[in-house]
Amino acid sequence: MTTYVYGFSQGSREMAGLLGGKGANLAEMARMGLPVPPGFTVTTEACRVFLATGEPPPELEGQLARHLAALERAAGRRLGQVDDPLLLSVRSGARFSMPGMMDTILDIGLNDLSVLGLGKTPERERFAWDSYRRLVQMFGSAVMGVDSALFEALADGLERQHKVADDSRLDTVDLIRLVEAFKDLIAERTGEEFPQDPSEQLRRAVLAVFSSWDGERARIYRRREHIPDDLGTAVSIQTMVFGNLGPDSGSGVAFTRDPATGRPGAYGEAYGDYLPNAQGEDVVAGVRNTVSLQQLADLDPGSYKELCAHMDRLEAHYQDMCDIEFTIERGKLWMLQTRVGKRTAQAAFAVAAQLADEGLISPQEALARVDGDALAHLMFPRFDTSDPDVGAVVARGVPASPGAAVGAVVFDSAEAVRRDGAGERVVLVRQETTPDDLPGMIAAQAVLTARGGKTSHAAVVARGMGKVCVCGAQGITVDPVERSFTTADGVTVTEGTVVSVDGTDGVVRLGAVPLAESEVMRYFEAGGRAPDGEAQQVVRDVHRMMALADSARRLEVRANADTPEDAARARRFGARGIGLCRTEHMFLGDRRPLVEAVILADSAAGRTQALAALLPLQRQDFTGILEAMDGLPVTVRLLDP
């Protein structure tokens, strides 16, 4: 009989094809002895059966029941238990990371009775209804197909009524009203009630995660990232741990190194975001602005110290920069996920060089972790802000993904796609992005959000795609209805206004700021010589990798070059000769009339005269090309009319 469900103790990171990246890494962390909430994983094979037949494998129900029973025995609580229920999270996890593209449902097991048991003491009452509100909202959207915007509209209306900034300020009575409004919305839109049976909740949640593999945003992301469509997703089911229990609880995302620059944390300072009194989805969704992990060190020194120790272990174990999700429940740290972190091109070169220097990986492995696309990205121009008339700064935020981009401001994904299709460069501006914004993020040159940090959805996805991104620009107010944003100084920027987004410094300026050559391009233009101590770190990292490439290469690279200028530049960039000098390209531009005169001459004398005019020009070209390639081979393709 095929095994479709594996406990965390049965898996390892080598099983990512079967357990998905999330399930395999949860199993690996459990094997390492890290504090992982107990659970099990439904395999990608079960998903593939479901996608092919429309039904889960017949054996799945029994295997799920056995693993759930074991989980209940270990916890001493049952799913749906009235007085103190066991609650579960159901999360997607494909072999390759697809952040936010598939569904997650938290707090499975709550219903109208068990929510009372969860909140049986006054200090837990608000927490219980907050958790129930989350379940009904996630289940209604992901499983029952109700538009998520409708739930958000109900919550926003209640927040406006009470004049509070976000749902964390709503009291218990407000949350009870919200749960009832959400359930009414589900009944109105689907014709069925929110299910009260926890077993039905779990079964339907698993199948919904399977189905989300074929959702539009997941398919778009796979096309963008060249992920095969036939892999399917695993489903990880875990005991819930709660970051929304009060000020001594919270959730966060951490990186073992800065994913934008690659720099390791100085003096044990970890990179990442933390949100007190919140569940993990709040952090990546950017619905509230997070605090830095350094502030966690002040709020909960013990958990912070333990987190840093786990991060060091994980980076040494995986021999790479790791991206980590965690929750603190009443001072107890839980590790919810780890994976090799997405990073910018600059960070890719920095991390590869650092890990080689630290002896975690070999120089050959370091070289294999960078590629030509990343190098080309570092050669793109940057903004030249030396001009005193450069555009005014209209926003400052977190530099989430570096680079320079210019475009017209748009305020929704559809408009970004429409304008991009018409050949216009755009900048997508949102309060915070959601996975549904993926098409607009792909179409845009840059992304700007008013909320969220460097671990928000916008930041993680933009970094993975190499898009410029500035997050958490708290000084701006985004109004998607009026299609504008307003700065703290009262300046209104309307749709279509051209702005320049600097993802390296986290600054947005009005107008198209002129561009200047990047430091990496200057390095290559100077012949790739060893940089001095004044050079930027990124240049030193690139030089390190280029030197490794030169020491390891077995093939020479030759250039296509048809002019002395191109030949000289190719030599500076390291070409070992010219593989193709196309003679026909020498007769374009202002020389074209001479060639036409040769071809159309009506006499030998006229042809000879035109050739005589061409001869010194072509001779001069070949002299320059051969001088530039002095000592290296040049292959010439003669003109064939």
XYZ file of C-alpha atoms in Angstrom:
641
model
C 0.000 0.000 0.000
C 1.295 3.444 -0.898
C 2.165 5.683 2.056
C 0.573 9.096 1.611
C 1.176 10.530 5.110
C 4.518 10.822 6.928
C 5.127 11.946 10.493
C 7.868 14.517 10.984
C 10.023 11.798 12.575
C 9.870 9.806 9.318
C 11.144 12.493 6.966
C 14.274 14.458 6.116
C 15.319 17.330 3.872
C 16.357 14.854 1.163
C 12.648 13.985 0.731
C 11.579 17.401 -0.640
C 10.216 15.817 -3.821
C 7.759 13.742 -1.775
C 7.148 15.932 1.301
C 7.564 19.329 -0.339
C 10.129 21.837 0.817
C 8.161 22.786 3.935
C 7.427 19.243 5.073
C 10.978 18.039 4.404
C 12.499 20.963 6.316
C 10.086 20.586 9.235
C 11.152 16.954 9.464
C 14.816 17.989 9.273
C 14.430 20.538 12.073
C 12.641 17.932 14.203
C 15.533 15.495 13.597
C 17.941 18.240 14.708
C 16.048 18.580 17.995
C 14.740 22.084 17.344
C 11.381 23.054 18.910
C 8.961 22.184 16.082
C 5.212 21.873 16.798
C 4.286 18.191 16.273
C 2.650 17.232 13.012
C 2.710 15.227 9.802
C 2.786 15.782 6.048
C 0.511 14.586 3.229
C 2.680 13.848 0.209
C 2.856 15.437 -3.221
C 1.939 12.005 -4.588
C -1.483 12.254 -2.924
C -1.908 15.677 -4.506
C -1.067 14.344 -7.954
C -3.680 11.609 -7.595
C -6.261 14.231 -6.610
C -5.362 16.526 -9.501
C -5.543 13.636 -11.991
C -8.800 12.075 -10.779
C -10.639 14.767 -8.844
C -10.632 12.519 -5.764
C -8.007 11.883 -3.057
C -6.438 8.410 -2.899
C -8.775 5.946 -1.112
C -6.075 5.169 1.480
C -5.618 8.828 2.469
C -8.584 9.100 4.847
C -7.451 6.183 7.007
C -3.820 7.304 7.075
C -4.859 10.822 8.065
C -7.020 9.437 10.872
C -4.163 7.317 12.270
C -1.686 10.194 12.308
C -4.265 12.548 13.813
C -5.035 10.043 16.569
C -1.319 9.787 17.400
C -1.070 13.580 17.477
C -4.080 13.786 19.814
C -2.601 11.172 22.172
C 0.708 13.024 22.348
C -1.033 16.350 22.991
C -3.562 14.976 25.471
C -6.282 16.874 23.587
C -8.638 16.057 20.739
C -9.551 17.958 17.611
C -12.832 19.713 18.345
C -12.706 18.957 22.077
C -15.133 21.364 23.725
C -13.227 22.371 26.831
C -9.625 22.594 25.549
C -9.502 21.799 21.826
C -6.500 20.718 19.791
C -6.211 23.109 16.866
C -4.299 22.510 13.647
C -2.666 24.510 10.885
C -2.905 23.257 7.299
C -0.200 24.651 5.013
C 0.880 24.089 1.432
C 4.478 23.177 0.630
C 5.699 22.521 -2.892
C 9.146 21.141 -3.670
C 10.273 24.613 -4.763
C 9.368 27.654 -2.697
C 6.277 29.503 -3.982
C 5.760 32.155 -1.267
C 2.095 32.995 -0.755
C 0.948 31.410 -4.018
C -1.027 28.549 -2.467
C -3.411 28.318 0.451
C -2.949 28.185 4.216
C -5.711 27.634 6.780
C -5.016 28.179 10.486
C -6.957 27.251 13.650
C -8.697 24.190 12.160
C -10.913 22.632 14.863
C -12.700 25.702 16.191
C -16.482 25.906 16.097
C -19.269 27.632 18.020
C -18.708 25.394 21.049
C -14.951 24.851 21.140
C -14.278 28.593 20.842
C -15.913 28.922 24.266
C -13.612 26.251 25.665
C -10.562 27.887 24.114
C -11.552 31.182 25.759
C -12.717 29.720 29.055
C -10.744 32.223 31.132
C -11.182 36.003 30.835
C -7.594 36.573 29.714
C -8.029 34.108 26.840
C -11.470 35.194 25.661
C -10.345 37.773 23.102
C -7.628 35.425 21.830
C -10.189 32.647 21.261
C -12.512 34.811 19.195
C -9.581 36.315 17.288
C -8.520 32.777 16.364
C -12.066 31.809 15.343
C -12.327 34.954 13.220
C -9.125 33.971 11.418
C -10.357 30.429 10.760
C -13.719 31.515 9.359
C -12.049 34.111 7.143
C -9.335 31.773 5.812
C -11.662 28.793 5.407
C -14.364 30.898 3.767
C -11.897 32.265 1.235
C -9.532 29.343 0.559
C -11.961 26.434 0.920
C -15.433 27.812 0.191
C -14.430 30.260 -2.527
C -15.710 33.543 -1.084
C -13.796 36.582 -2.358
C -11.248 37.524 0.327
C -11.899 41.224 -0.363
C -15.430 40.832 1.022
C -14.088 39.676 4.394
C -11.593 42.544 4.385
C -14.373 45.019 3.639
C -16.375 43.845 6.668
C -13.318 44.089 8.922
C -12.362 47.510 7.548
C -15.901 48.778 8.136
C -15.789 47.724 11.779
C -12.357 49.321 12.209
C -13.616 52.587 10.705
C -16.675 52.479 12.945
C -14.449 52.255 16.026
C -11.771 54.546 14.543
C -8.952 52.045 15.103
C -5.934 51.426 12.873
C -6.238 47.636 12.529
C -7.978 44.534 13.868
C -5.568 44.209 16.803
C -7.471 47.112 18.414
C -10.889 45.413 18.215
C -12.227 44.011 21.506
C -13.875 40.650 22.187
C -17.390 41.851 21.424
C -16.213 43.310 18.107
C -14.574 40.000 17.166
C -17.733 38.043 18.036
C -19.711 40.389 15.768
C -17.097 39.904 13.050
C -17.281 36.102 13.277
C -21.061 36.213 12.895
C -20.783 38.647 9.972
C -18.251 36.371 8.295
C -20.474 33.309 8.751
C -23.461 35.205 7.346
C -21.350 36.254 4.364
C -20.374 32.622 3.699
C -23.977 31.457 3.877
C -25.105 34.264 1.585
C -22.411 33.666 -1.024
C -22.238 29.855 -1.015
C -25.657 28.712 0.158
C -24.106 26.588 2.906
C -23.109 27.185 6.510
C -19.569 27.326 7.833
C -18.876 23.682 8.828
C -18.936 22.990 12.563
C -17.466 19.461 12.300
C -13.654 19.714 12.826
C -13.037 16.517 10.836
C -14.864 17.998 7.867
C -12.852 21.220 8.259
C -9.599 19.250 8.122
C -10.616 17.100 5.145
C -11.830 20.043 3.091
C -8.794 22.155 4.007
C -6.401 19.477 2.719
C -8.292 19.178 -0.566
C -8.395 22.979 -0.923
C -4.619 23.142 -0.601
C -4.324 20.443 -3.279
C -6.628 22.481 -5.535
C -4.637 25.669 -4.966
C -1.756 24.094 -6.906
C -3.817 24.740 -10.030
C -4.933 28.224 -8.943
C -4.237 31.112 -11.295
C -1.631 32.837 -9.149
C 0.254 29.558 -8.585
C 0.302 28.852 -12.329
C 1.512 32.379 -13.118
C 4.280 32.077 -10.532
C 5.395 28.686 -11.858
C 5.617 30.036 -15.391
C 7.663 32.971 -14.164
C 10.037 30.780 -12.117
C 10.144 27.837 -14.594
C 8.717 25.362 -12.060
C 7.169 22.234 -13.664
C 3.365 22.005 -13.509
C 3.252 18.290 -12.667
C 4.988 18.304 -9.268
C 1.971 18.976 -7.035
C 2.094 20.283 -3.481
C 2.438 18.527 -0.158
C 0.312 19.571 2.839
C 1.862 19.995 6.282
C -0.514 19.614 9.242
C 0.751 20.840 12.613
C -0.405 21.497 16.118
C -1.231 25.197 16.355
C 0.973 27.413 18.459
C -0.327 30.880 19.142
C 1.420 34.181 18.697
C -1.809 36.092 19.356
C -2.064 35.291 23.082
C -0.980 38.753 24.216
C 2.110 40.963 24.525
C 4.322 38.035 25.622
C 3.523 36.235 22.348
C 4.092 37.020 18.688
C 5.308 35.786 15.323
C 8.193 36.660 13.073
C 10.391 35.910 10.103
C 14.175 35.902 10.328
C 17.103 35.539 7.928
C 20.523 34.305 8.871
C 21.920 37.089 6.628
C 20.448 40.214 5.091
C 18.614 38.972 1.954
C 19.093 42.359 0.238
C 22.842 42.800 0.758
C 24.070 39.444 2.081
C 25.653 41.034 5.120
C 25.721 38.837 8.231
C 24.212 40.333 11.362
C 26.824 42.288 13.284
C 27.438 41.241 16.881
C 24.731 38.594 16.757
C 22.056 40.977 15.478
C 19.586 38.945 13.447
C 17.833 40.258 10.344
C 14.077 40.005 10.226
C 10.723 41.225 11.472
C 8.652 40.502 14.555
C 5.036 41.318 15.313
C 3.851 41.056 18.922
C 0.448 39.523 19.613
C 0.071 38.212 16.054
C -0.081 35.019 14.052
C 2.424 34.403 11.266
C 0.151 35.395 8.397
C -0.010 38.936 9.816
C 3.755 39.334 9.366
C 4.010 38.359 5.709
C 0.712 40.044 4.782
C 2.026 43.402 6.010
C -1.317 44.313 7.591
C 0.555 45.870 10.507
C 4.038 47.311 10.555
C 6.490 44.997 12.266
C 9.357 45.748 14.632
C 12.945 44.656 14.113
C 14.378 41.571 15.741
C 16.580 43.871 17.789
C 13.402 45.070 19.489
C 12.505 41.433 20.154
C 15.811 41.237 22.017
C 14.428 43.899 24.373
C 10.922 42.415 24.600
C 11.994 38.792 25.175
C 15.787 38.397 25.577
C 15.550 34.650 26.233
C 13.598 33.847 23.087
C 15.827 36.122 21.031
C 18.995 34.423 22.272
C 17.505 30.980 21.595
C 16.390 32.077 18.104
C 19.897 33.313 17.229
C 21.387 29.991 18.371
C 18.931 28.048 16.190
C 19.702 30.320 13.238
C 23.433 29.651 13.577
C 22.781 25.896 13.684
C 20.512 25.982 10.667
C 22.904 28.000 8.516
C 25.771 25.655 9.375
C 23.544 22.624 8.727
C 22.162 23.837 5.388
C 25.415 25.587 4.450
C 23.446 28.520 3.099
C 21.468 31.580 4.076
C 18.230 30.435 5.712
C 14.787 32.021 5.871
C 13.008 31.102 9.127
C 9.448 31.507 10.412
C 8.851 31.329 14.160
C 6.211 31.917 16.806
C 6.587 32.776 20.468
C 3.736 31.521 22.665
C 3.842 32.947 26.179
C 7.641 33.115 26.101
C 8.118 29.692 24.454
C 9.871 29.753 21.055
C 8.596 27.480 18.269
C 10.229 27.015 14.858
C 7.579 26.813 12.137
C 9.599 26.681 8.940
C 13.035 27.029 7.404
C 14.201 27.084 3.813
C 17.133 28.335 1.798
C 16.258 32.020 1.532
C 15.540 33.966 -1.635
C 18.020 36.789 -2.112
C 18.978 39.618 -4.405
C 21.788 39.408 -6.956
C 24.048 41.447 -4.684
C 23.306 39.149 -1.748
C 23.918 36.049 -3.876
C 27.503 37.125 -4.607
C 28.084 38.300 -1.033
C 26.760 35.145 0.631
C 28.658 32.845 -1.726
C 31.930 34.647 -1.005
C 31.316 34.769 2.750
C 30.403 31.093 3.086
C 33.520 30.140 1.138
C 35.658 32.360 3.378
C 34.062 30.789 6.467
C 34.822 27.299 5.148
C 31.169 26.226 5.074
C 31.327 25.574 1.326
C 34.127 25.040 -1.177
C 35.175 27.755 -3.642
C 33.737 25.594 -6.430
C 30.362 25.417 -4.652
C 30.444 29.192 -4.095
C 30.936 29.704 -7.822
C 28.015 27.390 -8.619
C 25.691 29.516 -6.465
C 25.913 32.606 -8.680
C 24.957 32.933 -12.318
C 25.082 35.222 -15.305
C 21.599 36.609 -14.750
C 22.557 37.821 -11.275
C 25.769 39.341 -12.603
C 23.892 41.132 -15.387
C 21.499 42.558 -12.793
C 24.430 44.071 -10.893
C 25.596 45.742 -14.101
C 22.332 47.671 -14.512
C 22.617 51.449 -14.037
C 21.788 53.157 -10.750
C 20.292 56.577 -10.089
C 22.539 59.625 -10.340
C 21.355 61.948 -7.568
C 24.268 64.388 -7.858
C 22.168 66.821 -9.934
C 20.775 69.529 -7.619
C 17.536 69.562 -9.642
C 16.853 65.866 -9.086
C 13.196 65.139 -8.245
C 11.773 65.694 -4.767
C 11.569 62.737 -2.380
C 7.929 61.656 -1.957
C 8.437 58.452 0.036
C 11.005 56.715 2.206
C 10.711 53.116 3.281
C 12.497 49.817 3.788
C 14.953 49.048 0.944
C 13.547 45.577 0.368
C 15.004 44.760 -3.079
C 17.758 46.918 -4.587
C 18.032 48.541 -7.980
C 16.765 51.580 -9.878
C 13.434 51.729 -11.710
C 11.369 54.467 -13.336
C 7.685 54.202 -14.210
C 4.186 55.625 -14.058
C 2.347 55.041 -10.782
C -0.555 52.542 -10.892
C -2.689 51.289 -8.042
C -3.896 47.821 -9.007
C -2.604 44.730 -10.725
C -4.967 44.901 -13.712
C -3.884 48.445 -14.610
C -0.223 47.465 -14.295
C -0.753 44.578 -16.714
C -2.756 46.762 -19.139
C -0.165 49.548 -19.294
C 2.742 47.127 -19.498
C 1.029 45.442 -22.444
C 0.829 48.846 -24.121
C 4.593 49.289 -23.721
C 4.506 51.645 -20.710
C 6.790 51.204 -17.717
C 4.872 51.237 -14.423
C 5.389 51.247 -10.651
C 2.790 49.284 -8.656
C 1.759 51.112 -5.455
C -0.278 49.219 -2.837
C -1.100 49.513 0.836
C 0.330 46.013 1.020
C 0.484 43.341 -1.665
C -1.252 39.971 -1.586
C -0.598 36.886 -3.723
C -3.372 38.106 -6.055
C -1.105 41.040 -7.007
C 1.428 38.714 -8.645
C 0.514 39.573 -12.280
C 0.921 43.271 -11.509
C 4.242 42.696 -9.769
C 5.513 40.820 -12.816
C 4.358 43.635 -15.115
C 5.775 46.469 -12.977
C 9.315 47.797 -12.932
C 9.097 48.342 -9.176
C 6.769 47.869 -6.202
C 6.054 50.412 -3.448
C 3.966 49.549 -0.369
C 2.848 51.675 2.563
C 3.021 48.785 5.018
C 5.204 45.748 5.608
C 8.911 45.125 6.060
C 11.656 43.184 4.371
C 9.886 39.896 5.157
C 6.483 40.953 3.806
C 4.923 39.297 0.760
C 5.948 42.212 -1.486
C 9.575 42.078 -0.340
C 10.014 38.305 -0.580
C 8.398 37.954 -4.008
C 10.128 41.044 -5.451
C 13.547 39.807 -4.314
C 12.906 36.420 -5.849
C 12.004 38.040 -9.175
C 14.807 40.615 -9.132
C 12.272 43.480 -8.986
C 13.012 46.801 -7.306
C 10.953 47.132 -4.115
C 10.479 49.660 -1.305
C 8.187 48.531 1.545
C 6.768 50.107 4.671
C 6.720 53.721 3.422
C 4.752 54.831 6.474
C 4.724 58.484 5.426
C 2.322 57.849 2.543
C -1.414 57.188 2.543
C -2.592 55.028 -0.353
C -6.110 55.614 -1.678
C -6.867 52.934 -4.294
C -10.363 54.344 -4.907
C -9.090 57.828 -5.806
C -6.054 56.160 -7.431
C -3.510 58.301 -5.646
C -1.223 58.404 -2.655
C -0.571 61.360 -0.350
C 2.680 62.140 1.415
C 3.042 63.305 5.001
C 3.639 66.818 3.612
C 0.303 66.777 1.807
C 1.662 66.173 -1.702
C -0.742 64.040 -3.763
C 0.685 61.703 -6.411
C -1.980 60.570 -8.878
C -2.079 57.587 -11.199
C 0.145 58.044 -14.236
C 2.657 60.266 -12.453
C 6.218 59.183 -13.241
C 8.359 58.341 -10.220
C 11.825 56.881 -9.678
C 12.149 54.061 -7.136
C 15.541 53.414 -5.534
C 15.379 49.975 -3.953
C 18.929 50.274 -2.640
C 18.316 53.366 -0.495
C 14.565 52.955 0.011
C 13.746 56.322 -1.582
C 11.075 57.316 -4.141
C 11.416 60.580 -6.116
C 9.148 62.463 -8.457
C 10.029 62.323 -12.132
C 12.578 60.294 -14.062
C 15.916 60.550 -12.284
C 18.899 60.197 -14.655
C 20.940 57.019 -14.501
C 24.637 56.471 -13.895
C 26.864 53.493 -14.535
C 26.922 50.909 -11.755
C 30.094 50.235 -9.788
C 30.162 46.669 -11.129
C 29.998 47.933 -14.718
C 32.861 50.325 -13.979
C 34.854 47.397 -12.623
C 34.463 45.496 -15.893
C 35.088 48.591 -18.008
C 38.388 48.980 -16.160
C 39.398 45.496 -17.250
C 38.329 43.556 -14.150
C 41.425 44.493 -12.177
C 41.583 43.623 -8.496
C 39.643 46.351 -6.618
C 41.361 48.492 -4.029
C 40.267 48.951 -0.441
C 37.992 51.842 -1.359
C 35.852 49.710 -3.695
C 32.313 48.801 -2.747
C 31.861 45.385 -1.153
C 29.727 44.187 -4.063
C 32.635 44.873 -6.452
C 35.009 42.881 -4.249
C 32.511 39.994 -4.117
C 32.083 40.014 -7.902
C 35.857 40.082 -8.398
C 36.213 37.108 -6.056
C 33.708 35.062 -8.060
C 35.210 36.122 -11.413
C 38.658 35.057 -10.231
C 37.227 31.694 -9.180
C 35.571 31.354 -12.584
C 38.832 32.086 -14.362
C 40.682 29.516 -12.256
C 38.063 26.834 -12.931
C 37.095 27.438 -16.548
C 37.956 24.968 -19.304
C 36.436 26.953 -22.175
C 37.433 30.310 -23.603
C 34.835 32.935 -24.429
C 35.126 34.920 -27.634
C 33.059 37.930 -28.603
C 30.922 38.947 -31.542
C 32.499 42.295 -32.470
C 32.473 44.293 -35.697
C 34.025 47.624 -34.643
C 37.243 48.644 -32.883
C 35.161 50.016 -29.995
C 33.300 46.718 -29.499
C 36.540 44.757 -29.790
C 38.279 46.911 -27.173
C 35.323 46.587 -24.802
C 35.184 42.823 -25.291
C 38.883 42.610 -24.403
C 38.314 44.663 -21.237
C 35.457 42.310 -20.295
C 37.725 39.273 -20.640
C 37.016 37.922 -24.129
C 39.786 35.677 -25.434
C 39.412 36.755 -29.044
C 36.652 37.397 -31.568
C 34.633 34.392 -32.616
C 32.755 36.284 -35.322
C 33.508 39.600 -36.973
C 30.593 40.133 -39.376
C 31.847 42.107 -42.375
C 28.322 43.044 -43.419
C 27.907 44.996 -40.187
C 30.761 47.264 -41.244
C 28.647 48.676 -44.067
C 25.693 49.996 -42.095
C 24.932 53.546 -40.996
C 26.632 56.338 -42.912
C 28.525 53.773 -45.053
C 25.375 52.286 -46.512
C 25.225 54.697 -49.520
C 28.754 53.577 -50.536
C 27.680 49.928 -50.493
C 24.571 50.772 -52.480
C 26.792 52.577 -54.997
C 28.943 49.438 -55.360
C 25.905 47.221 -55.964
C 23.974 49.607 -58.205
C 26.910 51.011 -60.211
C 26.202 50.964 -63.938
C 29.870 50.905 -64.876
C 33.135 49.374 -63.724
C 34.519 52.847 -63.125
C 31.640 53.778 -60.831
C 32.026 50.546 -58.859
C 35.785 51.072 -58.526
C 35.233 54.612 -57.254
C 32.762 53.434 -54.563
C 35.077 50.612 -53.493
C 37.959 53.041 -53.237
C 35.918 55.149 -50.803
C 35.091 52.068 -48.717
C 38.600 50.594 -48.629
C 40.265 52.988 -46.138
C 37.247 52.860 -43.823
C 37.244 49.070 -43.646
C 41.042 48.938 -43.427
C 40.874 51.340 -40.478
C 38.264 49.119 -38.801
C 40.408 45.998 -39.146
C 43.475 47.820 -37.895
C 41.577 48.862 -34.749
C 40.021 45.434 -34.222
C 43.331 43.579 -34.586
C 45.127 46.066 -32.344
C 42.458 45.605 -29.643
C 42.821 41.803 -29.906
C 46.618 41.874 -30.176
C 47.807 38.270 -29.824
C 44.302 36.769 -29.753
C 42.421 35.076 -32.621
C 39.931 36.972 -34.807
C 37.538 35.112 -37.123
C 36.211 37.229 -40.007
C 33.113 36.401 -42.053
C 33.473 37.949 -45.533
C 30.617 39.726 -47.230
C 28.402 37.460 -49.334
C 25.957 39.520 -51.431
